[in-house]
Coordinates of C-alpha atoms in Angstrom, one line a residue:
X299 CA -26.7 41.1 -43.6
X300 CA -28.5 37.5 -43.3
X301 CA -25.2 36.5 -45.5
X302 CA -23.3 37.3 -43.0
X303 CA -24.8 35.6 -40.2
X304 CA -24.8 32.4 -42.4
X305 CA -21.0 33.1 -43.3
X306 CA -20.4 33.3 -39.4
X307 CA -21.8 30.3 -38.8
X308 CA -20.1 28.5 -41.8
X309 CA -16.8 29.8 -40.8
X310 CA -17.6 28.6 -37.1
X311 CA -18.5 25.2 -38.3
X312 CA -15.8 24.7 -40.1
X313 CA -13.3 25.5 -37.7
X314 CA -15.1 23.2 -35.2
X315 CA -14.4 20.7 -38.2
X316 CA -11.1 21.1 -38.6
X317 CA -10.5 21.8 -34.8
X318 CA -12.1 18.0 -34.1
X319 CA -10.4 17.0 -37.2
X320 CA -6.9 17.9 -36.5
X321 CA -7.3 16.7 -32.5
X322 CA -9.0 13.1 -34.4
X323 CA -5.4 12.9 -36.1
X324 CA -3.7 12.8 -33.3
X325 CA -1.7 9.2 -33.3
X326 CA -1.1 6.7 -29.7
X327 CA 1.9 7.6 -29.6
X328 CA 1.4 11.4 -29.6
X329 CA -1.2 10.6 -27.2
X330 CA 1.2 9.2 -25.0
X331 CA 4.1 11.4 -25.0
X332 CA 1.9 14.7 -24.5
X333 CA 0.7 12.8 -21.7
X334 CA 4.3 12.1 -19.9
X335 CA 5.2 15.8 -20.5
X336 CA 2.0 16.6 -18.7
X337 CA 2.6 14.4 -15.8
X338 CA 5.9 15.4 -15.5
X339 CA 5.3 18.9 -15.9
X340 CA 2.6 18.3 -12.4
X341 CA 5.4 16.6 -10.9
X342 CA 7.6 19.4 -11.3
X343 CA 4.6 21.8 -9.6
X344 CA 3.9 23.3 -13.0
X345 CA 0.4 22.4 -12.7
X346 CA -1.1 25.8 -15.4
X347 CA 1.0 24.3 -18.2
X348 CA 0.4 20.7 -17.2
X349 CA -3.3 21.2 -17.5
X350 CA -3.2 23.6 -20.8
X351 CA -1.3 20.4 -22.7
X352 CA -4.1 17.9 -21.0
X353 CA -7.2 19.6 -21.6
X354 CA -7.0 19.0 -25.2
X355 CA -6.3 15.7 -24.6
X356 CA -9.9 15.0 -22.4
X357 CA -11.7 15.0 -25.9
X358 CA -14.1 12.7 -26.1
X359 CA -12.6 11.9 -29.3
X360 CA -10.2 9.6 -27.0
X361 CA -10.6 6.3 -25.2
X362 CA -7.6 4.8 -24.9
X363 CA -6.2 3.4 -21.8
X364 CA -4.6 6.8 -20.8
X365 CA -7.5 8.5 -21.3
X366 CA -9.1 8.0 -17.8
X367 CA -5.2 9.1 -16.2
X368 CA -5.5 12.7 -18.8
X369 CA -9.0 13.7 -16.2
X370 CA -7.2 12.8 -13.3
X371 CA -4.2 14.9 -13.5
X372 CA -6.6 17.5 -15.7
X373 CA -8.5 17.5 -12.2
X374 CA -5.6 17.3 -10.0
X375 CA -3.9 20.2 -11.7
X376 CA -7.0 22.3 -11.6
X377 CA -7.3 21.7 -7.6
X378 CA -3.8 22.8 -7.2
X379 CA -4.9 26.1 -9.1
X380 CA -8.1 26.5 -7.1
X381 CA -9.8 26.2 -10.4
X382 CA -12.2 23.4 -8.7
X383 CA -15.3 23.5 -11.5
X384 CA -12.4 22.8 -13.9
X385 CA -11.7 20.1 -11.6
X386 CA -15.3 19.1 -10.6
X387 CA -16.4 18.7 -14.3
X388 CA -13.8 16.9 -15.6
X389 CA -13.5 13.9 -13.1
X390 CA -17.9 13.6 -13.7
X391 CA -16.9 13.5 -17.6
X392 CA -14.3 10.7 -15.8
X393 CA -17.1 9.1 -13.7
X394 CA -19.5 9.6 -16.8
X395 CA -17.2 8.1 -19.6
X396 CA -15.3 5.5 -17.8
X397 CA -17.4 3.9 -15.2
X398 CA -14.8 1.1 -15.0
X399 CA -11.3 2.3 -14.5
X400 CA -9.6 0.8 -12.0
X401 CA -8.4 4.2 -10.1
X402 CA -11.9 5.6 -10.0
X403 CA -11.7 5.7 -6.0
X404 CA -8.8 7.7 -6.1
X405 CA -11.0 10.3 -8.7
X406 CA -14.2 10.0 -6.1
X407 CA -12.0 11.2 -3.3
X408 CA -10.4 14.2 -5.5
X409 CA -13.6 14.9 -5.7
X410 CA -15.0 14.7 -2.5
X411 CA -11.3 17.1 -1.9
X412 CA -12.4 19.3 -4.3
X413 CA -16.1 19.5 -2.4
X414 CA -15.3 20.0 1.3
X415 CA -13.0 23.0 -0.3
X416 CA -15.7 24.7 -2.0
X417 CA -17.6 24.1 1.5
X418 CA -19.9 21.5 0.6
X419 CA -19.8 19.4 3.2
X420 CA -23.0 17.4 2.6
X421 CA -21.6 16.8 -1.3
X422 CA -18.1 15.8 0.2
X423 CA -19.3 13.0 2.5
X424 CA -21.6 11.8 0.4
X425 CA -18.8 11.1 -1.9
X426 CA -16.3 9.5 0.3
X427 CA -19.7 7.1 1.0
X428 CA -18.9 5.9 -2.4
X429 CA -16.1 4.3 -1.5
X430 CA -16.0 1.0 -0.3
X431 CA -12.7 0.0 -0.3
X432 CA -11.1 -0.3 4.0
X433 CA -7.5 0.9 2.0
X434 CA -9.1 4.0 2.0
X435 CA -10.8 4.4 5.5
X436 CA -7.4 6.0 7.1
X437 CA -7.1 8.6 4.2
X438 CA -10.9 9.4 4.3
X439 CA -10.8 10.1 8.6
X440 CA -8.0 12.4 7.8
X441 CA -9.8 14.0 5.1
X442 CA -12.9 14.2 7.1
X443 CA -11.3 15.5 10.3
X444 CA -9.4 18.3 8.4
X445 CA -13.0 20.0 6.9
X446 CA -15.2 19.0 9.6
X447 CA -12.8 19.6 12.4
X448 CA -13.2 23.8 11.5
X449 CA -17.3 23.6 11.9
X450 CA -17.8 25.0 14.9
X451 CA -21.6 25.3 15.0
X452 CA -23.1 22.4 17.0
X453 CA -26.4 22.6 15.1
X454 CA -24.8 22.1 11.6
X455 CA -22.4 19.1 12.8
X456 CA -25.8 17.7 13.8
X457 CA -27.8 18.6 10.3
X458 CA -24.3 16.6 9.2
X459 CA -24.6 13.4 11.5
X460 CA -28.4 12.8 10.9
X461 CA -27.2 12.2 6.7
X462 CA -24.3 10.1 7.9
X463 CA -25.2 8.2 11.3
X464 CA -22.4 6.0 10.8
X465 CA -19.9 8.5 10.6
X466 CA -17.6 8.4 13.5
X467 CA -15.9 11.4 13.0
X468 CA -18.3 13.5 12.9
X469 CA -19.8 11.7 16.3
X470 CA -16.5 12.0 17.5
X471 CA -16.7 15.7 17.2
X472 CA -20.6 15.7 17.9
X473 CA -19.1 14.6 21.6
X474 CA -16.1 17.0 21.8
X475 CA -17.7 20.3 20.5
X476 CA -21.0 19.2 22.8
X477 CA -17.8 18.4 26.1
X478 CA -16.1 21.9 25.4
X479 CA -19.6 23.5 25.9
X480 CA -20.0 25.8 29.0
X481 CA -24.0 25.7 27.7
X482 CA -24.6 22.3 26.6
X483 CA -28.0 21.5 27.8
X484 CA -28.9 18.4 29.3
X485 CA -30.8 16.6 25.5
X486 CA -26.8 17.8 25.0
X487 CA -24.9 15.6 26.7
X488 CA -27.2 12.5 26.5
X489 CA -26.4 12.5 23.1
X490 CA -22.8 12.7 23.9
X491 CA -22.9 9.6 26.2
X492 CA -25.3 7.9 23.1
X493 CA -22.5 8.5 20.8
X494 CA -19.6 7.8 23.2
X495 CA -20.9 4.4 23.9
X496 CA -22.1 3.2 20.7
X497 CA -18.9 4.3 19.0
X498 CA -16.9 3.6 22.1
X499 CA -14.8 7.1 22.1
X500 CA -13.9 6.6 25.5
X501 CA -15.0 10.4 26.1
X502 CA -12.5 11.9 24.7
X503 CA -10.9 12.6 21.5
X504 CA -8.5 10.2 22.1
X505 CA -10.6 7.7 21.8
X506 CA -9.5 5.0 24.3
X507 CA -11.7 3.0 26.7
X508 CA -10.2 3.5 30.8
X509 CA -8.9 -0.7 30.3
X510 CA -7.0 0.4 28.0
X511 CA -5.0 3.4 29.6
X512 CA -4.3 1.4 32.6
X513 CA -2.0 -0.5 30.4
X514 CA 0.3 2.6 29.7
X515 CA 1.5 2.2 33.3
X516 CA 2.2 -2.3 32.8
X517 CA 6.1 -2.3 31.6
X518 CA 5.8 -5.8 30.1
X519 CA 4.9 -6.0 26.4
X520 CA 2.9 -9.3 26.0
X521 CA 2.9 -10.3 22.6
X522 CA 0.1 -12.5 21.0
X523 CA 2.2 -15.1 18.4
X524 CA -1.3 -16.6 16.0
X525 CA 0.1 -18.2 13.6
X526 CA -0.6 -22.3 12.5
X527 CA 1.6 -24.2 14.4
X528 CA -1.3 -27.3 13.8
X529 CA 0.3 -28.7 17.2
X530 CA -2.0 -32.2 16.8
X531 CA -0.4 -32.9 13.1
X532 CA 3.1 -32.4 15.3
X533 CA 6.0 -34.9 14.9
X534 CA 9.5 -34.8 16.5
X535 CA 10.4 -37.0 14.5
X536 CA 9.4 -35.2 11.5
X537 CA 12.6 -33.1 10.0
X538 CA 10.5 -31.6 7.7
X539 CA 7.2 -30.1 8.0
X540 CA 4.9 -28.4 5.4
X541 CA 4.7 -25.2 8.3
X542 CA 8.4 -25.5 9.4
X543 CA 9.1 -22.0 9.2
X544 CA 6.1 -21.1 11.9
X545 CA 8.4 -23.4 14.0
X546 CA 11.5 -21.6 12.4
X547 CA 10.1 -17.9 12.9
X548 CA 9.2 -18.9 16.9
X549 CA 12.5 -19.7 17.3
X550 CA 14.1 -16.7 16.4
X551 CA 11.3 -14.8 17.9
X552 CA 12.4 -16.8 21.1
X553 CA 16.0 -15.3 21.0
X554 CA 15.1 -11.6 20.4
X555 CA 12.9 -11.9 23.8
X556 CA 16.9 -13.0 25.2
X557 CA 17.9 -9.9 23.6
X558 CA 14.9 -7.7 24.6
X559 CA 15.7 -8.7 27.6
X560 CA 19.9 -7.4 27.8
X561 CA 18.4 -4.2 27.2
X562 CA 15.9 -3.8 29.9
X563 CA 12.7 -4.3 28.1
X564 CA 10.6 -7.1 29.3
X565 CA 8.8 -9.2 26.5
X566 CA 6.2 -12.2 26.8
X567 CA 5.8 -14.4 24.1
X568 CA 2.1 -16.4 24.3
X569 CA 1.6 -18.3 21.5
X570 CA -1.7 -19.5 20.2
X571 CA -2.4 -22.1 17.3
X572 CA -4.4 -20.3 14.4
X573 CA -5.2 -21.6 11.4
X574 CA -9.2 -20.8 10.5
X575 CA -11.3 -21.7 13.3
X576 CA -12.5 -18.6 13.9
X577 CA -14.9 -19.3 16.9
X578 CA -11.8 -21.5 18.3
X579 CA -10.3 -17.4 18.0
X580 CA -13.1 -15.3 19.1
X581 CA -13.1 -17.8 22.1
X582 CA -9.6 -16.8 22.7
X583 CA -9.6 -13.1 22.0
X584 CA -12.8 -12.6 24.2
X585 CA -11.0 -14.3 27.0
X586 CA -10.1 -11.5 29.6
X587 CA -6.8 -12.0 30.1
X588 CA -6.5 -11.6 26.2
X589 CA -6.9 -7.8 27.3
X590 CA -2.8 -7.9 28.2
X591 CA -2.1 -8.4 24.9
X592 CA 0.2 -5.3 22.9
X593 CA 1.3 -7.0 19.8
X594 CA -0.5 -9.4 17.4
X595 CA 1.8 -11.0 15.1
X596 CA -0.9 -12.6 13.3
X597 CA -2.7 -14.5 11.7
X598 CA -2.4 -15.9 8.5
X599 CA -5.7 -16.4 7.3
X600 CA -8.2 -13.8 6.3
X601 CA -11.0 -15.9 8.1
X602 CA -9.7 -15.2 11.2
X603 CA -8.0 -12.3 10.5
X604 CA -11.2 -10.6 10.3
X605 CA -11.8 -11.4 14.4
X606 CA -8.8 -9.8 15.6
X607 CA -9.0 -6.6 13.7
X608 CA -12.2 -6.1 15.4
X609 CA -10.2 -6.9 18.6
X610 CA -7.6 -4.0 17.7
X611 CA -10.1 -1.0 17.0
X612 CA -11.1 -1.5 20.9
X613 CA -7.9 -1.9 22.7
X614 CA -4.4 -0.1 22.6
X615 CA -2.4 -3.2 21.6
X616 CA -1.6 -3.0 17.6
X617 CA -1.5 -5.9 15.0
X618 CA 2.1 -7.1 12.2
X619 CA 0.9 -9.0 9.5
X620 CA 4.4 -10.7 9.0
X621 CA 4.6 -12.2 5.9
X622 CA 1.8 -10.6 3.8
X623 CA 2.3 -7.7 0.6
X624 CA -1.4 -6.7 0.7
X625 CA -1.9 -3.2 1.2
X626 CA -5.6 -3.7 2.4
X627 CA -4.9 -5.6 5.3
X628 CA -2.7 -2.7 6.4
X629 CA -5.0 1.4 5.3
X630 CA -7.9 0.4 7.0
X631 CA -6.6 0.3 10.6
X632 CA -3.9 3.1 12.4
X633 CA -2.9 0.1 14.6
X634 CA -2.1 -2.3 11.9
X635 CA 1.2 -3.0 9.8
X636 CA 2.8 -4.8 7.5
X637 CA 6.3 -6.2 8.1
X638 CA 7.1 -6.8 4.8
X639 CA 6.7 -4.0 1.8
X640 CA 3.3 -4.6 -0.2
X641 CA 3.6 -5.0 -3.8
X642 CA 3.0 -1.3 -4.4
X643 CA 5.8 -0.1 -2.1
X644 CA 7.7 -2.5 -4.1
X645 CA 6.8 -1.8 -7.5
X646 CA 6.9 2.1 -6.9
X647 CA 11.1 1.0 -5.3
X648 CA 12.0 -0.6 -8.7
X649 CA 10.5 1.8 -11.2
X650 CA 12.4 4.7 -9.0
X651 CA 15.6 2.8 -9.5
X652 CA 14.9 1.5 -13.2
X653 CA 14.3 5.2 -14.3
X654 CA 16.9 6.8 -12.9
X655 CA 19.5 4.4 -13.1
X656 CA 18.5 3.4 -17.1
X657 CA 16.3 6.2 -17.9
X658 CA 14.0 3.3 -19.1
X659 CA 10.7 4.9 -20.2
X660 CA 8.8 1.7 -21.4
X661 CA 8.1 -1.4 -20.4
X662 CA 7.1 -4.9 -21.0
X663 CA 5.9 -7.5 -18.2
X664 CA 5.3 -11.0 -17.8
X665 CA 3.9 -12.8 -15.6
X666 CA 3.0 -16.6 -14.3
X667 CA 0.7 -18.4 -13.5
X668 CA -0.6 -17.6 -10.1
X669 CA -2.8 -15.4 -8.9
X670 CA 0.2 -13.7 -6.6
X671 CA 1.7 -13.8 -10.1
X672 CA -0.9 -11.8 -12.1
X673 CA -1.4 -9.1 -8.9
X674 CA 1.9 -7.9 -8.5
X675 CA 2.6 -7.4 -12.5
X676 CA -0.3 -4.9 -13.0
X677 CA 0.3 -3.4 -9.9
X678 CA 3.5 -3.0 -11.6
X679 CA 1.7 -1.7 -14.8
X680 CA -0.6 0.5 -12.5
X681 CA 2.3 2.6 -11.6
X682 CA 4.6 2.4 -14.3
X683 CA 1.3 4.4 -16.1
X684 CA 1.3 6.9 -12.9
X685 CA 4.9 7.3 -13.5
X686 CA 4.1 7.9 -17.2
X687 CA 5.9 5.3 -18.6
X688 CA 4.6 3.4 -21.5
X689 CA 4.0 -0.1 -20.9
X690 CA 4.6 -1.8 -24.2
X691 CA 3.0 -5.7 -23.1
X692 CA 1.5 -7.3 -20.1
X693 CA 1.1 -10.7 -20.4
X694 CA 1.0 -13.3 -19.2
X695 CA 3.8 -16.0 -20.0
X696 CA 3.1 -19.7 -21.1
X697 CA 6.4 -19.4 -23.7
X698 CA 8.1 -17.8 -26.3
X699 CA 5.2 -17.0 -28.5
X700 CA 4.1 -14.1 -25.9
X701 CA 7.0 -12.8 -26.4
X702 CA 6.1 -9.5 -27.9
X703 CA 8.8 -8.3 -30.5
X704 CA 6.7 -5.4 -32.7
X705 CA 8.3 -2.5 -30.3
X706 CA 11.4 -3.3 -28.1
X707 CA 11.0 -2.3 -24.5
X708 CA 13.9 -0.2 -22.3
X709 CA 13.0 -2.2 -19.6
X710 CA 11.1 -5.7 -19.3
X711 CA 9.1 -7.1 -15.5
X712 CA 8.8 -10.6 -14.4
X713 CA 6.5 -11.2 -11.4
X714 CA 6.5 -15.1 -11.1
X715 CA 6.3 -17.5 -8.2
X716 CA 7.5 -20.6 -9.8
X717 CA 11.2 -20.9 -9.6
X718 CA 12.1 -21.9 -13.6
X719 CA 9.8 -18.9 -14.8
X720 CA 12.9 -16.2 -14.9
X721 CA 15.2 -18.7 -16.4
X722 CA 12.4 -19.5 -19.4
X723 CA 11.7 -16.1 -19.7
X724 CA 14.9 -14.7 -20.4
X725 CA 16.5 -17.8 -22.8
X726 CA 12.5 -16.4 -25.4
X727 CA 13.9 -12.9 -24.7
X728 CA 17.4 -14.1 -25.9
X729 CA 16.2 -15.7 -28.8
X730 CA 14.8 -12.8 -30.3
X731 CA 17.1 -10.7 -29.9
X732 CA 15.9 -8.5 -26.7
X733 CA 18.4 -7.2 -24.1
X734 CA 16.5 -4.4 -22.3
X735 CA 17.7 -4.3 -18.5
X736 CA 15.0 -6.9 -16.5
X737 CA 13.8 -5.9 -13.2
X738 CA 12.2 -9.1 -11.5
X739 CA 10.9 -11.1 -8.5
X740 CA 13.1 -13.3 -6.7
X741 CA 10.9 -16.2 -6.6
X742 CA 10.4 -16.3 -10.2
X743 CA 14.3 -18.0 -10.4
X744 CA 16.0 -20.9 -8.9
X745 CA 19.3 -20.0 -6.9
X746 CA 20.8 -23.0 -6.3
X747 CA 19.9 -25.0 -9.7
X748 CA 19.7 -21.9 -12.3
X749 CA 23.3 -21.6 -14.6
X750 CA 25.1 -18.6 -13.3
X751 CA 24.6 -17.4 -17.3
X752 CA 20.9 -16.7 -16.0
X753 CA 22.3 -14.2 -13.2
X754 CA 25.0 -12.9 -15.3
X755 CA 23.4 -10.0 -17.2
X756 CA 20.9 -6.4 -16.4
X757 CA 19.6 -8.5 -14.6
X758 CA 18.1 -6.8 -11.1
X759 CA 16.3 -8.6 -8.3
X760 CA 14.0 -7.7 -5.6
X761 CA 14.5 -9.9 -3.0
X762 CA 13.0 -9.0 0.0
X763 CA 14.5 -12.1 1.9
X764 CA 18.0 -10.9 1.0
X765 CA 20.9 -11.5 3.1
X766 CA 24.1 -10.5 3.6
X767 CA 26.2 -13.2 5.7
X768 CA 29.5 -10.7 6.3
X769 CA 27.2 -8.9 8.6
X770 CA 28.0 -8.9 12.1
X771 CA 24.3 -9.4 13.8
X772 CA 24.0 -12.3 11.5
X773 CA 27.0 -14.4 12.0
X774 CA 26.0 -13.6 15.7
X775 CA 22.6 -14.6 15.5
X776 CA 23.7 -17.7 13.5
X777 CA 26.1 -18.5 16.3
X778 CA 23.1 -18.0 19.1
X779 CA 20.3 -20.1 16.8
X780 CA 22.8 -23.2 16.5
X781 CA 23.4 -23.4 19.8
X782 CA 20.0 -23.3 20.7
X783 CA 18.3 -25.4 18.0
X784 CA 21.0 -27.8 17.2
X785 CA 19.8 -26.3 13.2
X786 CA 21.3 -23.7 11.1
X787 CA 18.5 -20.9 11.0
X788 CA 16.6 -20.9 8.0
X789 CA 15.2 -16.6 6.4
X790 CA 11.7 -17.0 8.9
X791 CA 14.6 -17.1 11.9
X792 CA 15.7 -14.0 11.0
X793 CA 12.7 -12.9 9.9
X794 CA 10.8 -13.9 13.1
X795 CA 13.7 -12.5 15.3
X796 CA 14.1 -8.7 13.8
X797 CA 10.3 -8.8 14.4
X798 CA 9.7 -9.1 17.7
X799 CA 13.5 -7.0 18.3
X800 CA 12.0 -4.6 16.3
X801 CA 8.4 -3.6 17.7
X802 CA 9.8 -4.7 20.8
X803 CA 11.9 -2.1 20.7
X804 CA 9.4 0.5 19.4
X805 CA 6.6 -0.1 22.1
X806 CA 9.3 0.0 25.5
X807 CA 8.0 3.7 25.9
X808 CA 4.2 2.4 25.4
X809 CA 1.6 2.3 22.4
X810 CA 1.1 6.0 22.8
X811 CA 4.6 6.6 21.8
X812 CA 4.8 4.1 18.6
X813 CA 3.7 6.6 16.1
X814 CA 6.1 8.6 16.7
X815 CA 9.2 6.2 17.2
X816 CA 8.2 5.0 13.3
X817 CA 8.0 8.1 12.2
X818 CA 11.9 9.5 13.6
X819 CA 14.2 7.4 11.6
X820 CA 15.1 4.4 9.2
X821 CA 16.2 1.6 12.0
X822 CA 18.8 -0.3 9.3
X823 CA 21.0 -0.5 12.0
X824 CA 21.0 -3.9 15.1
X825 CA 19.1 -5.8 12.7
X826 CA 20.1 -9.5 10.8
X827 CA 18.4 -8.5 7.3
X828 CA 18.1 -4.6 6.5
X829 CA 15.6 -3.5 9.0
X830 CA 12.2 -1.5 8.8
X831 CA 11.0 2.0 7.7
X832 CA 8.3 3.3 8.8
X833 CA 8.2 7.0 8.4
X834 CA 6.0 9.0 6.9
X835 CA 3.3 7.5 8.9
X836 CA 3.4 4.3 6.9
X837 CA 2.0 1.4 8.6
X838 CA 4.0 -0.6 5.8
X839 CA 7.8 -1.5 5.7
X840 CA 9.1 0.4 2.9
X841 CA 12.0 -0.6 2.9
X842 CA 12.7 -3.7 -0.4
X843 CA 16.1 -4.9 -1.7
X844 CA 16.8 -5.0 -4.7
X845 CA 20.2 -7.6 -5.7
X846 CA 22.1 -8.0 -9.1
X847 CA 24.6 -10.3 -9.9
X848 CA 28.5 -8.8 -10.1
X849 CA 31.6 -10.2 -9.6
X850 CA 31.1 -13.7 -9.0
X851 CA 28.4 -12.8 -6.0
X852 CA 25.0 -11.1 -5.6
X853 CA 25.3 -8.1 -4.2
X854 CA 22.4 -5.3 -2.7
X855 CA 22.1 -2.4 -5.3
X856 CA 19.1 -0.3 -3.7
X857 CA 16.5 -0.9 -0.6

């Protein structure tokens, strides 16, 4: 009997050793291929099959850059199958093994979702509190409303609030519960008043103050344009200024104001010279007259943006960032928008196009010397990995020696803001006989000075300022602008015109109808540029023009 037991132990240990050896023998390339297959299965909603492939890839032997993604997608698949224990256990393993993973907040958000699904609101709220990024605020509040609104017992809501006294969702649910109760005690009514004042809830679920509700009866749209006009430096004799784009944009806005008037939409434009002076900005927004503002365009700098964002929280006004591509600016407030697509949206659209058109499954990424260059490059990398695309290289480009020739990619991505960077990288690629399709930010190319040979290849440019000069709207605007300003319009003139025209139309029926208007359709007709798309509850314009050089001219191939 003892020999049989020893034999069993020996066989078990031998089997475990063999299994570990087999697992350890999996090459990085095979590991990546299995991961890609699992991600595709997940995308096809075949969660069980995806989970089966991912399970052995979560072993402790694997510590490559794809491993945390494996854990995350395994947990997602398990969650979709209602295997909450498996999902939670795998996420805890992810937290322990890869604490510095760039997407840790995604995993934390998923864990909280699992805890809510398991009817563990205490634990869910604890994990949501770990998410520091403001970009998650809207999603977090939506999740909390979804699950916490199912709690009907006031005592349970109070207990949760005691542990999370800064939670506005819990505060609102407590107020709603008390106000809807026919037998609310005096203490509960006092609590309702206290929370209403503390969180500026306005006494009902809409969270709007009486001051703001009165604006619904005002048919005039008041727009505050808070940009760095630098009036003290203004010299009318100078034909070029560092901030000329601001004046061009505002001139376009004034023409949009006239166009809206012809459509029976009354809109006022108020220009404020805002650069980095926080005190000056605060004095403006705290003026009682500023309470009538419906739309703020700008400001451009983070110091003063905090002031305007604080104002937005206590009003029905909306804020539009005219030039920024930073997704974090809009994700923390439902009333803040990006007029241009974020780097995330640009990367996603470019990857969607290149994978569909060229079946690209790998990429090499090269970027320039600025912070924006590296930011866009690494966002592109993250989006590529999410799609299961193999990232062969991601490097700052200093010269030909940075071009990786060990493995030839299915496509190249170039992120740059220096006009000669794109041509330099293409020259290096040609010398090393790498002929893969190229996706690039248009800012990396000199459209005026570069040889057409640079563009006459399999090159796709993300060009947010693309303009079809044959459009009737473009021709009409150009003529009107020249008549008004005695100069030809710049891109910023068109952009200022389109922005005010679009948001004026969206706000025509009042701020309460704004979200419905944005979600209804893509607005691509009637604008000089490509238009606006905020469908799907988006707070950023999802239109991403992608162009290429063909038959002697640049044409738009996707947006």
